[in-house]
Amino acid sequence: MTLPPTAPDIAGALSVHYGFTPASIGEGPSGTATRNYLAEDLDGCRWFVKTYPDGTDPAAEEQALALGEYARRAGVPVPAVRPTAPDGRLVAAADGLSLSVSAWVEDAETAEGGLFGDRWAAVGETLGRLHRALAHHPAGPPRPVPARQVCDVERAERRLRGLLARWTAAAVASEFGRWARQTAADRLGALPEVAVLLEPLPPELTVQVVHGDLASPNLLLRGREVAAVIDFRPPRPRSAAWELGRIVLDPRTVLARPDDWIPGLATALTAYRAANPALPIADLLAVPRVAAGHLACSVYPLSEPLDDPAAVTPALEAYGRARHQAGSVLREHLDEAEEVLRDVLR
């Protein structure tokens, strides 16, 4: 097993690849798969240092950082990436250590606490600007695709059957593992109902280059405003409605504020539309149904006890259960949510 880099490792890499010697280095906010650090240079500037595990594709990470830089140049709040001193690359890789360096976002918190108050409009407006900017990315303009490609029930059936086959061959050693196996079976059995649930979607939905992983940990807030959007994925076309639902209907928001998420969703999508009027209204109206469909078809984190047992922390277990519960809440209130959206968007 490869040991995580030490502070001297990071200091040496920053000196060699970025041309500065840090005055201090400490642990930074943890990532899903990355080990992160906070470095301060001799001028008092603070930098977020992300180190990548073995097996990471440096080219893909370079593309992801470049996508964030593209959005930043268009005015979206994205922390600037510091290029390497020798060759201007966004990811430095040498001597078994790969890392990137970006500006530290001061006095910010993730959106994991949920959306409320003025944050709904701030998040909707920021996402509108983000999608408007990425619609012009060279990877391709927005285009319509069949809605069944956005919420693919047949693909979900294959994945759930494959997961259950793996669970059958594995020894279930934990309470969460038993819950995950049973939940996967329940989702497989419910897929015919999910297919019916998705029938009211429009025939086509819009795909374009989007952030790709806009979950709550990757949205930083400062008071009522969006401080930064972080951790982009390499550019590829995905559903704009899917990405909107993923962040504005985060399970933690839906469950923590059962009386607020529908009007909050309406506020967020109204602000989004003002910032990005090019996205068809049909896509905005589809947001809650697409979000419910994706939660019902998801195998995450039901597969984690098999794929990466070390990643199964109490926080992940709680999040997995919240996703499952929030999916039920969304399905129960779809008609109400869509009626409110029709009123405010049309």
Short mmCIF file of C-alpha atoms in Angstrom, two decimals, residues 80-318:
data_model
loop_
_atom_site.label_atom_id
_atom_site.label_comp_id
_atom_site.label_asym_id
_atom_site.label_seq_id
_atom_site.Cartn_x
_atom_site.Cartn_y
_atom_site.Cartn_z
CA ALA A 80 -7.77 30.02 -9.87
CA VAL A 81 -5.44 27.12 -10.55
CA ARG A 82 -1.73 27.84 -10.16
CA PRO A 83 0.17 26.40 -13.14
CA THR A 84 3.50 24.67 -12.73
CA ALA A 85 6.52 26.93 -13.03
CA PRO A 86 8.47 24.93 -15.63
CA ASP A 87 5.80 24.21 -18.24
CA GLY A 88 2.47 25.79 -17.23
CA ARG A 89 0.69 22.50 -16.63
CA LEU A 90 -2.23 22.28 -14.20
CA VAL A 91 -1.18 18.93 -12.71
CA ALA A 92 2.38 18.20 -11.64
CA ALA A 93 3.43 14.55 -11.73
CA ALA A 94 6.89 13.28 -10.81
CA ASP A 95 8.58 10.88 -8.44
CA GLY A 96 5.35 9.06 -7.66
CA LEU A 97 3.50 12.19 -6.54
CA SER A 98 0.77 13.95 -8.52
CA LEU A 99 -0.71 17.21 -7.28
CA SER A 100 -2.48 20.41 -8.25
CA VAL A 101 -2.48 23.81 -6.56
CA SER A 102 -5.31 26.34 -6.51
CA ALA A 103 -6.23 29.46 -4.57
CA TRP A 104 -7.62 28.82 -1.10
CA VAL A 105 -11.20 30.01 -0.61
CA GLU A 106 -11.29 31.93 2.65
CA ASP A 107 -14.17 31.87 5.17
CA ALA A 108 -16.34 29.45 3.19
CA GLU A 109 -18.36 26.38 4.07
CA THR A 110 -19.68 23.58 1.90
CA ALA A 111 -23.37 23.34 1.00
CA GLU A 112 -23.66 20.09 2.95
CA GLY A 113 -25.72 21.94 5.56
CA GLY A 114 -28.44 22.38 2.95
CA LEU A 115 -29.94 25.35 1.14
CA PHE A 116 -32.19 27.89 2.81
CA GLY A 117 -33.14 31.56 2.65
CA ASP A 118 -31.30 33.68 0.11
CA ARG A 119 -28.99 30.79 -0.75
CA TRP A 120 -31.62 29.27 -3.03
CA ALA A 121 -31.51 32.23 -5.41
CA ALA A 122 -27.72 32.58 -5.15
CA VAL A 123 -27.16 28.93 -6.08
CA GLY A 124 -29.69 29.03 -8.92
CA GLU A 125 -28.14 32.18 -10.37
CA THR A 126 -24.61 30.74 -10.14
CA LEU A 127 -25.64 27.52 -11.86
CA GLY A 128 -27.36 29.51 -14.57
CA ARG A 129 -24.17 31.45 -15.24
CA LEU A 130 -22.14 28.25 -15.13
CA HIS A 131 -24.31 26.42 -17.65
CA ARG A 132 -24.56 29.49 -19.88
CA ALA A 133 -20.76 29.68 -19.97
CA LEU A 134 -20.20 25.95 -20.51
CA ALA A 135 -22.76 25.89 -23.33
CA HIS A 136 -20.03 27.53 -25.44
CA HIS A 137 -17.30 25.04 -24.51
CA PRO A 138 -15.50 23.47 -27.49
CA ALA A 139 -16.54 19.98 -26.34
CA GLY A 140 -19.90 20.63 -27.92
CA PRO A 141 -23.01 22.85 -27.90
CA PRO A 142 -26.25 21.95 -26.10
CA ARG A 143 -28.34 19.38 -27.93
CA PRO A 144 -31.53 17.42 -27.31
CA VAL A 145 -31.44 13.70 -26.56
CA PRO A 146 -34.24 11.25 -25.76
CA ALA A 147 -35.28 11.58 -22.14
CA ARG A 148 -34.81 7.84 -21.67
CA GLN A 149 -31.06 8.40 -22.11
CA VAL A 150 -31.06 10.81 -19.17
CA CYS A 151 -32.97 8.44 -16.89
CA ASP A 152 -32.06 5.00 -18.29
CA VAL A 153 -34.15 2.43 -16.46
CA GLU A 154 -32.82 -0.47 -18.55
CA ARG A 155 -29.24 0.44 -17.64
CA ALA A 156 -30.26 0.71 -13.99
CA GLU A 157 -31.74 -2.80 -14.16
CA ARG A 158 -28.49 -4.22 -15.54
CA ARG A 159 -26.42 -2.47 -12.87
CA LEU A 160 -28.71 -3.50 -10.00
CA ARG A 161 -28.82 -7.12 -11.18
CA GLY A 162 -25.04 -7.15 -11.44
CA LEU A 163 -24.70 -5.65 -7.97
CA LEU A 164 -27.09 -8.20 -6.46
CA ALA A 165 -25.16 -11.02 -8.10
CA ARG A 166 -22.00 -9.72 -6.44
CA TRP A 167 -23.81 -9.42 -3.11
CA THR A 168 -25.00 -13.03 -3.43
CA ALA A 169 -21.40 -14.19 -3.80
CA ALA A 170 -20.12 -12.03 -0.93
CA ALA A 171 -20.35 -12.47 2.81
CA VAL A 172 -22.36 -9.63 4.33
CA ALA A 173 -20.43 -8.65 7.43
CA SER A 174 -22.00 -5.36 8.47
CA GLU A 175 -25.40 -3.91 9.21
CA PHE A 176 -24.94 -1.32 6.47
CA GLY A 177 -23.98 -4.08 4.05
CA ARG A 178 -27.21 -5.92 4.82
CA TRP A 179 -29.15 -2.68 4.35
CA ALA A 180 -27.38 -1.98 1.05
CA ARG A 181 -28.12 -5.46 -0.30
CA GLN A 182 -31.79 -5.25 0.66
CA THR A 183 -32.12 -1.72 -0.71
CA ALA A 184 -30.61 -2.81 -4.04
CA ALA A 185 -33.18 -5.61 -4.21
CA ASP A 186 -35.97 -3.18 -3.36
CA ARG A 187 -34.86 -0.75 -6.07
CA LEU A 188 -34.70 -3.52 -8.65
CA GLY A 189 -38.23 -4.58 -7.77
CA ALA A 190 -39.49 -1.00 -7.99
CA LEU A 191 -38.05 -0.26 -11.45
CA PRO A 192 -41.34 -0.93 -13.30
CA GLU A 193 -42.96 1.76 -11.13
CA VAL A 194 -40.01 4.07 -11.81
CA ALA A 195 -40.50 3.60 -15.56
CA VAL A 196 -44.13 4.71 -15.16
CA LEU A 197 -42.98 7.64 -12.99
CA LEU A 198 -40.72 8.84 -15.80
CA GLU A 199 -43.34 8.65 -18.56
CA PRO A 200 -44.47 12.31 -18.09
CA LEU A 201 -40.96 13.57 -18.94
CA PRO A 202 -40.79 15.43 -22.25
CA PRO A 203 -39.64 13.33 -25.22
CA GLU A 204 -36.29 15.10 -25.22
CA LEU A 205 -34.03 16.78 -22.67
CA THR A 206 -31.00 19.00 -23.17
CA VAL A 207 -27.47 17.77 -22.66
CA GLN A 208 -24.39 19.98 -22.68
CA VAL A 209 -21.03 20.29 -20.96
CA VAL A 210 -21.69 20.70 -17.24
CA HIS A 211 -19.66 20.61 -14.03
CA GLY A 212 -20.11 16.84 -13.82
CA ASP A 213 -19.94 16.36 -10.04
CA LEU A 214 -21.84 19.27 -8.55
CA ALA A 215 -22.62 17.72 -5.18
CA SER A 216 -22.88 19.75 -1.98
CA PRO A 217 -19.21 19.27 -0.95
CA ASN A 218 -18.19 20.92 -4.23
CA LEU A 219 -20.24 24.08 -3.71
CA LEU A 220 -18.73 26.56 -1.24
CA LEU A 221 -20.91 29.20 0.40
CA ARG A 222 -20.07 32.36 2.28
CA GLY A 223 -23.08 33.72 4.11
CA ARG A 224 -25.87 34.13 1.58
CA GLU A 225 -23.60 33.98 -1.47
CA VAL A 226 -21.80 31.32 -3.50
CA ALA A 227 -18.09 31.64 -2.74
CA ALA A 228 -16.80 29.02 -5.18
CA VAL A 229 -17.58 26.04 -7.38
CA ILE A 230 -14.83 23.41 -7.13
CA ASP A 231 -13.81 19.92 -8.27
CA PHE A 232 -15.00 19.87 -11.89
CA ARG A 233 -14.93 16.67 -13.93
CA PRO A 234 -13.54 16.39 -17.48
CA PRO A 235 -15.90 17.96 -20.04
CA ARG A 236 -18.62 15.69 -21.33
CA PRO A 237 -22.28 16.25 -22.23
CA ARG A 238 -24.67 15.57 -19.35
CA SER A 239 -28.24 16.64 -18.65
CA ALA A 240 -28.55 20.18 -17.32
CA ALA A 241 -31.73 19.13 -15.49
CA TRP A 242 -29.83 16.27 -13.83
CA GLU A 243 -27.10 18.60 -12.58
CA LEU A 244 -29.62 21.13 -11.30
CA GLY A 245 -31.55 18.48 -9.39
CA ARG A 246 -28.38 17.01 -7.95
CA ILE A 247 -27.50 20.22 -6.13
CA VAL A 248 -30.77 22.04 -5.43
CA LEU A 249 -32.53 18.82 -4.39
CA ASP A 250 -29.67 17.41 -2.37
CA PRO A 251 -31.12 14.81 0.04
CA ARG A 252 -29.86 16.76 3.04
CA THR A 253 -31.82 19.82 1.94
CA VAL A 254 -35.00 17.88 1.14
CA LEU A 255 -35.04 16.02 4.45
CA ALA A 256 -33.93 18.89 6.69
CA ARG A 257 -36.52 21.34 5.36
CA PRO A 258 -39.61 19.36 4.32
CA ASP A 259 -41.78 22.50 4.10
CA ASP A 260 -39.25 24.64 2.26
CA TRP A 261 -37.72 22.60 -0.53
CA ILE A 262 -40.55 23.08 -3.05
CA PRO A 263 -40.70 26.90 -2.80
CA GLY A 264 -36.90 26.90 -2.53
CA LEU A 265 -36.65 24.88 -5.73
CA ALA A 266 -38.96 27.36 -7.46
CA THR A 267 -36.80 30.26 -6.27
CA ALA A 268 -33.60 28.58 -7.45
CA LEU A 269 -34.96 27.71 -10.90
CA THR A 270 -36.42 31.20 -11.36
CA ALA A 271 -32.97 32.66 -10.67
CA TYR A 272 -31.39 30.07 -12.96
CA ARG A 273 -33.72 30.97 -15.80
CA ALA A 274 -32.93 34.67 -15.45
CA ALA A 275 -29.21 33.86 -15.75
CA ASN A 276 -29.56 31.23 -18.48
CA PRO A 277 -32.74 31.78 -20.50
CA ALA A 278 -31.46 29.53 -23.31
CA LEU A 279 -32.25 26.29 -21.47
CA PRO A 280 -35.77 25.22 -22.46
CA ILE A 281 -38.45 25.55 -19.80
CA ALA A 282 -39.27 21.86 -20.34
CA ASP A 283 -35.86 20.98 -18.89
CA LEU A 284 -36.47 23.13 -15.82
CA LEU A 285 -39.91 21.60 -15.26
CA ALA A 286 -38.28 18.16 -15.48
CA VAL A 287 -35.78 18.80 -12.67
CA PRO A 288 -37.70 17.16 -9.76
CA ARG A 289 -38.77 14.14 -11.83
CA VAL A 290 -35.25 13.60 -13.19
CA ALA A 291 -33.84 13.90 -9.67
CA ALA A 292 -36.34 11.36 -8.33
CA GLY A 293 -35.62 9.00 -11.21
CA HIS A 294 -31.87 9.13 -10.69
CA LEU A 295 -32.15 8.43 -6.98
CA ALA A 296 -34.43 5.47 -7.69
CA CYS A 297 -31.99 4.05 -10.26
CA SER A 298 -28.76 4.71 -8.39
CA VAL A 299 -26.44 2.01 -7.07
CA TYR A 300 -24.42 4.51 -5.02
CA PRO A 301 -23.46 3.99 -2.25
CA LEU A 302 -25.00 0.51 -2.22
CA SER A 303 -21.93 -0.78 -4.04
CA GLU A 304 -19.35 0.81 -1.73
CA PRO A 305 -19.11 -2.05 0.80
CA LEU A 306 -18.00 -4.24 -2.13
CA ASP A 307 -16.02 -1.71 -4.17
CA ASP A 308 -14.26 0.22 -1.43
CA PRO A 309 -14.99 -0.99 2.11
CA ALA A 310 -12.58 1.55 3.60
CA ALA A 311 -14.78 4.34 2.21
CA VAL A 312 -17.80 3.18 4.23
CA THR A 313 -17.73 5.66 7.08
CA PRO A 314 -20.62 6.60 9.38
CA ALA A 315 -21.05 9.76 7.30
CA LEU A 316 -21.35 7.74 4.09
CA GLU A 317 -23.81 5.35 5.71
CA ALA A 318 -25.97 8.28 6.83
#
